[in-house]
JSON list of C-alpha atoms in Angstrom, two decimals:
[
{"chain": "A", "resi": 1, "resn": "MET", "atom": "CA", "xyz": [-11.10, -2.69, -25.45]},
{"chain": "A", "resi": 2, "resn": "SER", "atom": "CA", "xyz": [-14.31, -4.51, -24.50]},
{"chain": "A", "resi": 3, "resn": "PRO", "atom": "CA", "xyz": [-17.35, -2.51, -23.30]},
{"chain": "A", "resi": 4, "resn": "GLU", "atom": "CA", "xyz": [-16.71, -3.89, -19.80]},
{"chain": "A", "resi": 5, "resn": "GLY", "atom": "CA", "xyz": [-13.08, -2.73, -20.01]},
{"chain": "A", "resi": 6, "resn": "ARG", "atom": "CA", "xyz": [-14.15, 0.74, -21.13]},
{"chain": "A", "resi": 7, "resn": "VAL", "atom": "CA", "xyz": [-16.57, 1.00, -18.20]},
{"chain": "A", "resi": 8, "resn": "SER", "atom": "CA", "xyz": [-13.82, 0.04, -15.75]},
{"chain": "A", "resi": 9, "resn": "ALA", "atom": "CA", "xyz": [-11.40, 2.55, -17.27]},
{"chain": "A", "resi": 10, "resn": "ASP", "atom": "CA", "xyz": [-14.03, 5.27, -17.04]},
{"chain": "A", "resi": 11, "resn": "GLU", "atom": "CA", "xyz": [-14.73, 4.36, -13.43]},
{"chain": "A", "resi": 12, "resn": "ARG", "atom": "CA", "xyz": [-11.01, 4.53, -12.63]},
{"chain": "A", "resi": 13, "resn": "ALA", "atom": "CA", "xyz": [-10.74, 7.95, -14.23]},
{"chain": "A", "resi": 14, "resn": "GLN", "atom": "CA", "xyz": [-13.73, 9.19, -12.22]},
{"chain": "A", "resi": 15, "resn": "MET", "atom": "CA", "xyz": [-12.27, 7.71, -9.03]},
{"chain": "A", "resi": 16, "resn": "VAL", "atom": "CA", "xyz": [-8.97, 9.50, -9.60]},
{"chain": "A", "resi": 17, "resn": "GLU", "atom": "CA", "xyz": [-10.67, 12.83, -10.23]},
{"chain": "A", "resi": 18, "resn": "TRP", "atom": "CA", "xyz": [-13.45, 12.82, -7.63]},
{"chain": "A", "resi": 19, "resn": "GLN", "atom": "CA", "xyz": [-12.12, 10.63, -4.81]},
{"chain": "A", "resi": 20, "resn": "LEU", "atom": "CA", "xyz": [-8.42, 11.46, -5.02]},
{"chain": "A", "resi": 21, "resn": "ARG", "atom": "CA", "xyz": [-7.46, 14.67, -6.80]},
{"chain": "A", "resi": 22, "resn": "ARG", "atom": "CA", "xyz": [-10.36, 16.72, -5.46]},
{"chain": "A", "resi": 23, "resn": "ARG", "atom": "CA", "xyz": [-9.74, 15.39, -1.96]},
{"chain": "A", "resi": 24, "resn": "GLY", "atom": "CA", "xyz": [-6.16, 16.59, -1.90]},
{"chain": "A", "resi": 25, "resn": "ILE", "atom": "CA", "xyz": [-3.98, 13.85, -3.40]},
{"chain": "A", "resi": 26, "resn": "GLU", "atom": "CA", "xyz": [-1.39, 15.84, -5.36]},
{"chain": "A", "resi": 27, "resn": "ASP", "atom": "CA", "xyz": [1.37, 13.40, -6.34]},
{"chain": "A", "resi": 28, "resn": "GLU", "atom": "CA", "xyz": [0.86, 12.94, -10.09]},
{"chain": "A", "resi": 29, "resn": "ARG", "atom": "CA", "xyz": [2.71, 9.61, -10.09]},
{"chain": "A", "resi": 30, "resn": "VAL", "atom": "CA", "xyz": [0.33, 8.25, -7.45]},
{"chain": "A", "resi": 31, "resn": "LEU", "atom": "CA", "xyz": [-2.69, 9.54, -9.35]},
{"chain": "A", "resi": 32, "resn": "ALA", "atom": "CA", "xyz": [-1.42, 7.95, -12.56]},
{"chain": "A", "resi": 33, "resn": "ALA", "atom": "CA", "xyz": [-0.72, 4.64, -10.78]},
{"chain": "A", "resi": 34, "resn": "MET", "atom": "CA", "xyz": [-4.20, 4.57, -9.29]},
{"chain": "A", "resi": 35, "resn": "GLY", "atom": "CA", "xyz": [-5.56, 5.19, -12.78]},
{"chain": "A", "resi": 36, "resn": "ARG", "atom": "CA", "xyz": [-3.66, 2.24, -14.22]},
{"chain": "A", "resi": 37, "resn": "VAL", "atom": "CA", "xyz": [-4.30, -0.55, -11.70]},
{"chain": "A", "resi": 38, "resn": "PRO", "atom": "CA", "xyz": [-7.57, -2.44, -12.39]},
{"chain": "A", "resi": 39, "resn": "ARG", "atom": "CA", "xyz": [-9.10, -2.44, -8.91]},
{"chain": "A", "resi": 40, "resn": "GLU", "atom": "CA", "xyz": [-11.97, -4.65, -10.08]},
{"chain": "A", "resi": 41, "resn": "LEU", "atom": "CA", "xyz": [-9.51, -7.57, -10.36]},
{"chain": "A", "resi": 42, "resn": "PHE", "atom": "CA", "xyz": [-8.66, -7.29, -6.65]},
{"chain": "A", "resi": 43, "resn": "VAL", "atom": "CA", "xyz": [-12.18, -7.55, -5.21]},
{"chain": "A", "resi": 44, "resn": "PRO", "atom": "CA", "xyz": [-14.42, -10.65, -4.96]},
{"chain": "A", "resi": 45, "resn": "PRO", "atom": "CA", "xyz": [-16.39, -11.27, -8.18]},
{"chain": "A", "resi": 46, "resn": "ASP", "atom": "CA", "xyz": [-19.73, -10.56, -6.51]},
{"chain": "A", "resi": 47, "resn": "LEU", "atom": "CA", "xyz": [-18.51, -7.09, -5.44]},
{"chain": "A", "resi": 48, "resn": "ARG", "atom": "CA", "xyz": [-16.92, -5.97, -8.70]},
{"chain": "A", "resi": 49, "resn": "ASP", "atom": "CA", "xyz": [-19.81, -3.69, -9.58]},
{"chain": "A", "resi": 50, "resn": "GLY", "atom": "CA", "xyz": [-18.78, -1.62, -6.56]},
{"chain": "A", "resi": 51, "resn": "ALA", "atom": "CA", "xyz": [-15.02, -1.91, -7.03]},
{"chain": "A", "resi": 52, "resn": "TYR", "atom": "CA", "xyz": [-14.62, 1.87, -7.45]},
{"chain": "A", "resi": 53, "resn": "ALA", "atom": "CA", "xyz": [-16.90, 2.89, -4.60]},
{"chain": "A", "resi": 54, "resn": "ASP", "atom": "CA", "xyz": [-15.48, 5.34, -2.07]},
{"chain": "A", "resi": 55, "resn": "ALA", "atom": "CA", "xyz": [-15.26, 2.61, 0.58]},
{"chain": "A", "resi": 56, "resn": "ALA", "atom": "CA", "xyz": [-13.33, -0.36, 1.88]},
{"chain": "A", "resi": 57, "resn": "LEU", "atom": "CA", "xyz": [-14.73, -3.72, 0.76]},
{"chain": "A", "resi": 58, "resn": "PRO", "atom": "CA", "xyz": [-14.61, -7.18, 2.39]},
{"chain": "A", "resi": 59, "resn": "ILE", "atom": "CA", "xyz": [-12.28, -9.73, 0.79]},
{"chain": "A", "resi": 60, "resn": "GLY", "atom": "CA", "xyz": [-12.69, -12.66, 3.21]},
{"chain": "A", "resi": 61, "resn": "GLY", "atom": "CA", "xyz": [-10.81, -13.72, 6.33]},
{"chain": "A", "resi": 62, "resn": "ASN", "atom": "CA", "xyz": [-12.24, -10.68, 8.17]},
{"chain": "A", "resi": 63, "resn": "GLN", "atom": "CA", "xyz": [-9.99, -8.52, 5.98]},
{"chain": "A", "resi": 64, "resn": "THR", "atom": "CA", "xyz": [-10.75, -5.67, 3.58]},
{"chain": "A", "resi": 65, "resn": "ILE", "atom": "CA", "xyz": [-9.40, -3.96, 0.50]},
{"chain": "A", "resi": 66, "resn": "SER", "atom": "CA", "xyz": [-8.80, -0.39, 1.63]},
{"chain": "A", "resi": 67, "resn": "GLN", "atom": "CA", "xyz": [-10.76, 2.61, 0.38]},
{"chain": "A", "resi": 68, "resn": "PRO", "atom": "CA", "xyz": [-9.10, 4.02, -2.78]},
{"chain": "A", "resi": 69, "resn": "TYR", "atom": "CA", "xyz": [-8.39, 7.35, -1.08]},
{"chain": "A", "resi": 70, "resn": "MET", "atom": "CA", "xyz": [-6.55, 5.65, 1.80]},
{"chain": "A", "resi": 71, "resn": "VAL", "atom": "CA", "xyz": [-4.42, 3.59, -0.60]},
{"chain": "A", "resi": 72, "resn": "ALA", "atom": "CA", "xyz": [-3.51, 6.75, -2.50]},
{"chain": "A", "resi": 73, "resn": "LEU", "atom": "CA", "xyz": [-2.77, 8.67, 0.71]},
{"chain": "A", "resi": 74, "resn": "ILE", "atom": "CA", "xyz": [-0.48, 5.92, 2.02]},
{"chain": "A", "resi": 75, "resn": "CYS", "atom": "CA", "xyz": [1.37, 5.78, -1.29]},
{"chain": "A", "resi": 76, "resn": "GLU", "atom": "CA", "xyz": [1.71, 9.57, -1.39]},
{"chain": "A", "resi": 77, "resn": "GLN", "atom": "CA", "xyz": [3.03, 9.70, 2.17]},
{"chain": "A", "resi": 78, "resn": "LEU", "atom": "CA", "xyz": [5.70, 7.12, 1.30]},
{"chain": "A", "resi": 79, "resn": "ALA", "atom": "CA", "xyz": [7.18, 9.87, -0.93]},
{"chain": "A", "resi": 80, "resn": "LEU", "atom": "CA", "xyz": [8.48, 7.51, -3.60]},
{"chain": "A", "resi": 81, "resn": "ARG", "atom": "CA", "xyz": [10.05, 9.40, -6.46]},
{"chain": "A", "resi": 82, "resn": "ASP", "atom": "CA", "xyz": [10.88, 8.88, -10.12]},
{"chain": "A", "resi": 83, "resn": "ALA", "atom": "CA", "xyz": [14.56, 8.29, -10.88]},
{"chain": "A", "resi": 84, "resn": "ARG", "atom": "CA", "xyz": [14.44, 11.25, -13.22]},
{"chain": "A", "resi": 85, "resn": "LEU", "atom": "CA", "xyz": [14.04, 13.63, -10.29]},
{"chain": "A", "resi": 86, "resn": "GLU", "atom": "CA", "xyz": [17.64, 14.51, -9.59]},
{"chain": "A", "resi": 87, "resn": "ASP", "atom": "CA", "xyz": [16.99, 15.99, -6.15]},
{"chain": "A", "resi": 88, "resn": "ARG", "atom": "CA", "xyz": [15.91, 12.54, -4.93]},
{"chain": "A", "resi": 89, "resn": "ALA", "atom": "CA", "xyz": [18.55, 10.55, -6.82]},
{"chain": "A", "resi": 90, "resn": "PRO", "atom": "CA", "xyz": [19.97, 8.92, -3.64]},
{"chain": "A", "resi": 91, "resn": "ARG", "atom": "CA", "xyz": [16.65, 7.08, -3.19]},
{"chain": "A", "resi": 92, "resn": "ALA", "atom": "CA", "xyz": [16.08, 6.16, -6.83]},
{"chain": "A", "resi": 93, "resn": "PRO", "atom": "CA", "xyz": [15.73, 4.32, -9.15]},
{"chain": "A", "resi": 94, "resn": "GLY", "atom": "CA", "xyz": [15.93, 1.06, -7.21]},
{"chain": "A", "resi": 95, "resn": "GLU", "atom": "CA", "xyz": [13.69, 1.97, -4.30]},
{"chain": "A", "resi": 96, "resn": "ARG", "atom": "CA", "xyz": [12.79, -1.20, -2.42]},
{"chain": "A", "resi": 97, "resn": "VAL", "atom": "CA", "xyz": [9.37, -1.14, -0.75]},
{"chain": "A", "resi": 98, "resn": "LEU", "atom": "CA", "xyz": [7.69, -3.45, 1.77]},
{"chain": "A", "resi": 99, "resn": "ASP", "atom": "CA", "xyz": [3.89, -3.76, 1.85]},
{"chain": "A", "resi": 100, "resn": "VAL", "atom": "CA", "xyz": [2.67, -5.30, 5.14]},
{"chain": "A", "resi": 101, "resn": "GLY", "atom": "CA", "xyz": [-0.77, -6.89, 4.91]},
{"chain": "A", "resi": 102, "resn": "THR", "atom": "CA", "xyz": [-1.13, -7.97, 1.29]},
{"chain": "A", "resi": 103, "resn": "GLY", "atom": "CA", "xyz": [-4.88, -8.58, 1.51]},
{"chain": "A", "resi": 104, "resn": "SER", "atom": "CA", "xyz": [-6.12, -8.85, -2.06]},
{"chain": "A", "resi": 105, "resn": "GLY", "atom": "CA", "xyz": [-2.85, -7.48, -3.49]},
{"chain": "A", "resi": 106, "resn": "TYR", "atom": "CA", "xyz": [-4.25, -4.13, -4.64]},
{"chain": "A", "resi": 107, "resn": "GLN", "atom": "CA", "xyz": [-1.92, -1.82, -2.72]},
{"chain": "A", "resi": 108, "resn": "ALA", "atom": "CA", "xyz": [1.09, -3.94, -3.72]},
{"chain": "A", "resi": 109, "resn": "ALA", "atom": "CA", "xyz": [0.07, -3.51, -7.38]},
{"chain": "A", "resi": 110, "resn": "VAL", "atom": "CA", "xyz": [-0.15, 0.28, -6.97]},
{"chain": "A", "resi": 111, "resn": "LEU", "atom": "CA", "xyz": [3.27, 0.29, -5.30]},
{"chain": "A", "resi": 112, "resn": "ALA", "atom": "CA", "xyz": [4.66, -1.73, -8.20]},
{"chain": "A", "resi": 113, "resn": "GLU", "atom": "CA", "xyz": [3.78, 1.21, -10.43]},
{"chain": "A", "resi": 114, "resn": "LEU", "atom": "CA", "xyz": [5.86, 3.51, -8.21]},
{"chain": "A", "resi": 115, "resn": "ALA", "atom": "CA", "xyz": [8.88, 1.57, -6.93]},
{"chain": "A", "resi": 116, "resn": "GLY", "atom": "CA", "xyz": [11.71, -0.46, -8.37]},
{"chain": "A", "resi": 117, "resn": "GLU", "atom": "CA", "xyz": [11.21, -3.52, -6.13]},
{"chain": "A", "resi": 118, "resn": "VAL", "atom": "CA", "xyz": [8.10, -4.45, -4.13]},
{"chain": "A", "resi": 119, "resn": "HIS", "atom": "CA", "xyz": [7.84, -7.10, -1.42]},
{"chain": "A", "resi": 120, "resn": "THR", "atom": "CA", "xyz": [4.50, -7.81, 0.21]},
{"chain": "A", "resi": 121, "resn": "ILE", "atom": "CA", "xyz": [3.74, -10.05, 3.20]},
{"chain": "A", "resi": 122, "resn": "GLU", "atom": "CA", "xyz": [0.43, -11.65, 4.26]},
{"chain": "A", "resi": 123, "resn": "ARG", "atom": "CA", "xyz": [-0.16, -13.74, 7.38]},
{"chain": "A", "resi": 124, "resn": "ILE", "atom": "CA", "xyz": [-3.21, -15.67, 6.05]},
{"chain": "A", "resi": 125, "resn": "PRO", "atom": "CA", "xyz": [-2.10, -18.30, 3.52]},
{"chain": "A", "resi": 126, "resn": "GLU", "atom": "CA", "xyz": [-5.47, -18.43, 1.76]},
{"chain": "A", "resi": 127, "resn": "LEU", "atom": "CA", "xyz": [-5.49, -14.68, 1.23]},
{"chain": "A", "resi": 128, "resn": "ALA", "atom": "CA", "xyz": [-1.90, -14.81, 0.01]},
{"chain": "A", "resi": 129, "resn": "GLU", "atom": "CA", "xyz": [-2.81, -17.38, -2.63]},
{"chain": "A", "resi": 130, "resn": "SER", "atom": "CA", "xyz": [-5.82, -15.33, -3.72]},
{"chain": "A", "resi": 131, "resn": "ALA", "atom": "CA", "xyz": [-3.63, -12.22, -3.92]},
{"chain": "A", "resi": 132, "resn": "ARG", "atom": "CA", "xyz": [-1.09, -14.11, -5.98]},
{"chain": "A", "resi": 133, "resn": "ALA", "atom": "CA", "xyz": [-3.82, -15.01, -8.48]},
{"chain": "A", "resi": 134, "resn": "ASN", "atom": "CA", "xyz": [-5.12, -11.42, -8.52]},
{"chain": "A", "resi": 135, "resn": "LEU", "atom": "CA", "xyz": [-1.66, -10.00, -9.15]},
{"chain": "A", "resi": 136, "resn": "ALA", "atom": "CA", "xyz": [-1.09, -12.46, -11.97]},
{"chain": "A", "resi": 137, "resn": "ALA", "atom": "CA", "xyz": [-4.46, -11.64, -13.57]},
{"chain": "A", "resi": 138, "resn": "ALA", "atom": "CA", "xyz": [-3.63, -7.93, -13.43]},
{"chain": "A", "resi": 139, "resn": "GLY", "atom": "CA", "xyz": [-0.15, -8.40, -14.89]},
{"chain": "A", "resi": 140, "resn": "TYR", "atom": "CA", "xyz": [1.94, -7.90, -11.74]},
{"chain": "A", "resi": 141, "resn": "ALA", "atom": "CA", "xyz": [3.12, -11.47, -11.08]},
{"chain": "A", "resi": 142, "resn": "ASP", "atom": "CA", "xyz": [6.72, -10.62, -12.01]},
{"chain": "A", "resi": 143, "resn": "ARG", "atom": "CA", "xyz": [6.71, -7.20, -10.34]},
{"chain": "A", "resi": 144, "resn": "VAL", "atom": "CA", "xyz": [5.65, -8.11, -6.80]},
{"chain": "A", "resi": 145, "resn": "HIS", "atom": "CA", "xyz": [7.42, -10.60, -4.48]},
{"chain": "A", "resi": 146, "resn": "LEU", "atom": "CA", "xyz": [4.77, -12.16, -2.22]},
{"chain": "A", "resi": 147, "resn": "HIS", "atom": "CA", "xyz": [5.66, -13.74, 1.15]},
{"chain": "A", "resi": 148, "resn": "VAL", "atom": "CA", "xyz": [3.59, -15.49, 3.82]},
{"chain": "A", "resi": 149, "resn": "GLY", "atom": "CA", "xyz": [4.38, -14.73, 7.45]},
{"chain": "A", "resi": 150, "resn": "ASP", "atom": "CA", "xyz": [4.25, -12.33, 10.39]},
{"chain": "A", "resi": 151, "resn": "GLY", "atom": "CA", "xyz": [4.19, -8.83, 8.94]},
{"chain": "A", "resi": 152, "resn": "THR", "atom": "CA", "xyz": [5.12, -7.23, 12.26]},
{"chain": "A", "resi": 153, "resn": "ARG", "atom": "CA", "xyz": [8.57, -8.78, 11.88]},
{"chain": "A", "resi": 154, "resn": "GLY", "atom": "CA", "xyz": [8.99, -7.50, 8.35]},
{"chain": "A", "resi": 155, "resn": "LEU", "atom": "CA", "xyz": [11.49, -9.15, 6.02]},
{"chain": "A", "resi": 156, "resn": "PRO", "atom": "CA", "xyz": [14.95, -8.60, 7.49]},
{"chain": "A", "resi": 157, "resn": "GLU", "atom": "CA", "xyz": [16.53, -10.74, 4.77]},
{"chain": "A", "resi": 158, "resn": "CYS", "atom": "CA", "xyz": [15.32, -8.22, 2.15]},
{"chain": "A", "resi": 159, "resn": "ALA", "atom": "CA", "xyz": [16.03, -5.04, 4.13]},
{"chain": "A", "resi": 160, "resn": "PRO", "atom": "CA", "xyz": [16.77, -2.18, 4.08]},
{"chain": "A", "resi": 161, "resn": "PHE", "atom": "CA", "xyz": [13.66, -0.63, 2.56]},
{"chain": "A", "resi": 162, "resn": "ALA", "atom": "CA", "xyz": [13.22, 2.90, 1.28]},
{"chain": "A", "resi": 163, "resn": "ALA", "atom": "CA", "xyz": [9.60, 2.73, 2.39]},
{"chain": "A", "resi": 164, "resn": "ILE", "atom": "CA", "xyz": [7.26, 0.43, 4.31]},
{"chain": "A", "resi": 165, "resn": "ALA", "atom": "CA", "xyz": [3.47, 0.60, 4.11]},
{"chain": "A", "resi": 166, "resn": "VAL", "atom": "CA", "xyz": [1.25, -1.14, 6.68]},
{"chain": "A", "resi": 167, "resn": "ALA", "atom": "CA", "xyz": [-2.40, -1.88, 5.87]},
{"chain": "A", "resi": 168, "resn": "ALA", "atom": "CA", "xyz": [-3.54, -2.73, 9.41]},
{"chain": "A", "resi": 169, "resn": "ALA", "atom": "CA", "xyz": [-3.63, -0.81, 12.68]},
{"chain": "A", "resi": 170, "resn": "ALA", "atom": "CA", "xyz": [-1.06, -1.25, 15.46]},
{"chain": "A", "resi": 171, "resn": "LEU", "atom": "CA", "xyz": [-1.01, 0.24, 18.94]},
{"chain": "A", "resi": 172, "resn": "GLU", "atom": "CA", "xyz": [2.40, 1.63, 18.02]},
{"chain": "A", "resi": 173, "resn": "ALA", "atom": "CA", "xyz": [4.65, 1.54, 15.00]},
{"chain": "A", "resi": 174, "resn": "PRO", "atom": "CA", "xyz": [6.30, -1.93, 15.05]},
{"chain": "A", "resi": 175, "resn": "PRO", "atom": "CA", "xyz": [9.97, -1.43, 16.06]},
{"chain": "A", "resi": 176, "resn": "ALA", "atom": "CA", "xyz": [11.18, -4.22, 13.76]},
{"chain": "A", "resi": 177, "resn": "LEU", "atom": "CA", "xyz": [9.76, -2.39, 10.76]},
{"chain": "A", "resi": 178, "resn": "TYR", "atom": "CA", "xyz": [11.41, 0.89, 11.73]},
{"chain": "A", "resi": 179, "resn": "GLU", "atom": "CA", "xyz": [14.77, -0.90, 12.07]},
{"chain": "A", "resi": 180, "resn": "GLN", "atom": "CA", "xyz": [14.41, -2.22, 8.51]},
{"chain": "A", "resi": 181, "resn": "LEU", "atom": "CA", "xyz": [14.20, 1.27, 7.01]},
{"chain": "A", "resi": 182, "resn": "GLU", "atom": "CA", "xyz": [17.18, 2.77, 5.25]},
{"chain": "A", "resi": 183, "resn": "PRO", "atom": "CA", "xyz": [18.30, 6.25, 6.42]},
{"chain": "A", "resi": 184, "resn": "ARG", "atom": "CA", "xyz": [15.54, 8.78, 5.67]},
{"chain": "A", "resi": 185, "resn": "GLY", "atom": "CA", "xyz": [13.24, 5.88, 4.84]},
{"chain": "A", "resi": 186, "resn": "ARG", "atom": "CA", "xyz": [9.55, 6.20, 5.64]},
{"chain": "A", "resi": 187, "resn": "LEU", "atom": "CA", "xyz": [7.16, 3.90, 7.51]},
{"chain": "A", "resi": 188, "resn": "VAL", "atom": "CA", "xyz": [3.46, 4.68, 7.02]},
{"chain": "A", "resi": 189, "resn": "VAL", "atom": "CA", "xyz": [1.24, 2.87, 9.51]},
{"chain": "A", "resi": 190, "resn": "PRO", "atom": "CA", "xyz": [-2.22, 3.29, 11.09]},
{"chain": "A", "resi": 191, "resn": "VAL", "atom": "CA", "xyz": [-1.74, 3.63, 14.86]},
{"chain": "A", "resi": 192, "resn": "GLY", "atom": "CA", "xyz": [-4.39, 3.37, 17.55]},
{"chain": "A", "resi": 193, "resn": "GLY", "atom": "CA", "xyz": [-7.12, 1.14, 18.95]},
{"chain": "A", "resi": 194, "resn": "SER", "atom": "CA", "xyz": [-10.89, 0.89, 19.09]},
{"chain": "A", "resi": 195, "resn": "ASP", "atom": "CA", "xyz": [-11.16, 4.46, 20.39]},
{"chain": "A", "resi": 196, "resn": "GLY", "atom": "CA", "xyz": [-9.54, 5.92, 17.28]},
{"chain": "A", "resi": 197, "resn": "GLN", "atom": "CA", "xyz": [-6.70, 5.58, 14.79]},
{"chain": "A", "resi": 198, "resn": "TRP", "atom": "CA", "xyz": [-4.37, 7.98, 13.02]},
{"chain": "A", "resi": 199, "resn": "LEU", "atom": "CA", "xyz": [-2.22, 7.42, 9.98]},
{"chain": "A", "resi": 200, "resn": "GLU", "atom": "CA", "xyz": [1.36, 7.99, 11.13]},
{"chain": "A", "resi": 201, "resn": "VAL", "atom": "CA", "xyz": [4.39, 8.72, 8.98]},
{"chain": "A", "resi": 202, "resn": "VAL", "atom": "CA", "xyz": [7.63, 7.68, 10.72]},
{"chain": "A", "resi": 203, "resn": "VAL", "atom": "CA", "xyz": [10.91, 8.84, 9.16]},
{"chain": "A", "resi": 204, "resn": "ARG", "atom": "CA", "xyz": [14.21, 7.22, 10.14]},
{"chain": "A", "resi": 205, "resn": "THR", "atom": "CA", "xyz": [16.64, 10.00, 11.07]},
{"chain": "A", "resi": 206, "resn": "PRO", "atom": "CA", "xyz": [20.06, 10.05, 12.81]},
{"chain": "A", "resi": 207, "resn": "GLU", "atom": "CA", "xyz": [18.30, 11.48, 15.86]},
{"chain": "A", "resi": 208, "resn": "GLY", "atom": "CA", "xyz": [15.70, 8.69, 15.96]},
{"chain": "A", "resi": 209, "resn": "PRO", "atom": "CA", "xyz": [12.12, 8.36, 14.69]},
{"chain": "A", "resi": 210, "resn": "ALA", "atom": "CA", "xyz": [10.51, 11.56, 13.43]},
{"chain": "A", "resi": 211, "resn": "VAL", "atom": "CA", "xyz": [6.75, 11.06, 13.63]},
{"chain": "A", "resi": 212, "resn": "LEU", "atom": "CA", "xyz": [3.97, 12.92, 11.85]},
{"chain": "A", "resi": 213, "resn": "ARG", "atom": "CA", "xyz": [0.27, 12.21, 12.33]},
{"chain": "A", "resi": 214, "resn": "THR", "atom": "CA", "xyz": [-1.79, 12.89, 9.23]},
{"chain": "A", "resi": 215, "resn": "VAL", "atom": "CA", "xyz": [-5.48, 11.91, 9.17]},
{"chain": "A", "resi": 216, "resn": "PRO", "atom": "CA", "xyz": [-7.93, 9.81, 11.19]},
{"chain": "A", "resi": 217, "resn": "CYS", "atom": "CA", "xyz": [-8.44, 6.37, 9.68]},
{"chain": "A", "resi": 218, "resn": "ARG", "atom": "CA", "xyz": [-10.02, 2.99, 10.33]},
{"chain": "A", "resi": 219, "resn": "PHE", "atom": "CA", "xyz": [-8.18, -0.28, 9.65]},
{"chain": "A", "resi": 220, "resn": "VAL", "atom": "CA", "xyz": [-8.44, -3.88, 10.84]},
{"chain": "A", "resi": 221, "resn": "PRO", "atom": "CA", "xyz": [-5.96, -4.75, 13.62]},
{"chain": "A", "resi": 222, "resn": "LEU", "atom": "CA", "xyz": [-2.40, -5.77, 12.80]},
{"chain": "A", "resi": 223, "resn": "VAL", "atom": "CA", "xyz": [-1.93, -9.34, 14.08]},
{"chain": "A", "resi": 224, "resn": "ALA", "atom": "CA", "xyz": [1.40, -10.91, 14.99]},
{"chain": "A", "resi": 225, "resn": "GLU", "atom": "CA", "xyz": [1.76, -14.65, 14.48]},
{"chain": "A", "resi": 226, "resn": "PHE", "atom": "CA", "xyz": [5.12, -14.88, 16.28]},
{"chain": "A", "resi": 227, "resn": "SER", "atom": "CA", "xyz": [6.56, -16.98, 13.50]},
{"chain": "A", "resi": 228, "resn": "ALA", "atom": "CA", "xyz": [9.35, -16.13, 11.10]},
{"chain": "A", "resi": 229, "resn": "PRO", "atom": "CA", "xyz": [8.17, -15.03, 7.66]},
{"chain": "A", "resi": 230, "resn": "ALA", "atom": "CA", "xyz": [8.67, -17.44, 4.81]},
{"chain": "A", "resi": 231, "resn": "ASP", "atom": "CA", "xyz": [8.21, -17.27, 1.06]},
{"chain": "A", "resi": 232, "resn": "GLY", "atom": "CA", "xyz": [4.70, -18.22, 0.02]}
]
């Protein structure tokens, strides 16, 4: 490993310990995934020295790569489980996950460490192409299916999903995304406006949506393009 690679690995280990584990992230699979994905490959070159800072970073197009803690929290709240855990066997090993708001591709890469099949959708073509290059550079080109289109509509042709993660804030959980969940599937989405946002976990149950608010958060707005999603 090059000196630069060793520095990045050390920074990842410190991030996992100080920003995640000591802040309450408990899922060992999520912690391990965050320790494996090279975050520095998903930020602009001029910001790579701060790739492991405890902050969101700009990636262009008025979009950001989320704070490491928020990525880990979203992934933990999705409750994805290893196929070896027999009590969750009905949802494993082929858990299909949708990541709405690809951005730089970082969260999709983390999800690829946790799920059997990952689809991610980005509305800005230029960001989608950049994310595609980032995912390839990090070794995830064959593990993440990237689409360009309106994330609020999801990907009905690929549904149902065991879990859906949204990396932008909506005034309410998008109904189309809820309808694309499998039974007991989870939608994790920031909900709220300029006066405040909460990370919501919405579980699909026979009785309807079961909603849990977790922590305050701050995300860019979720934008609908009112066009059908298409492969990028």
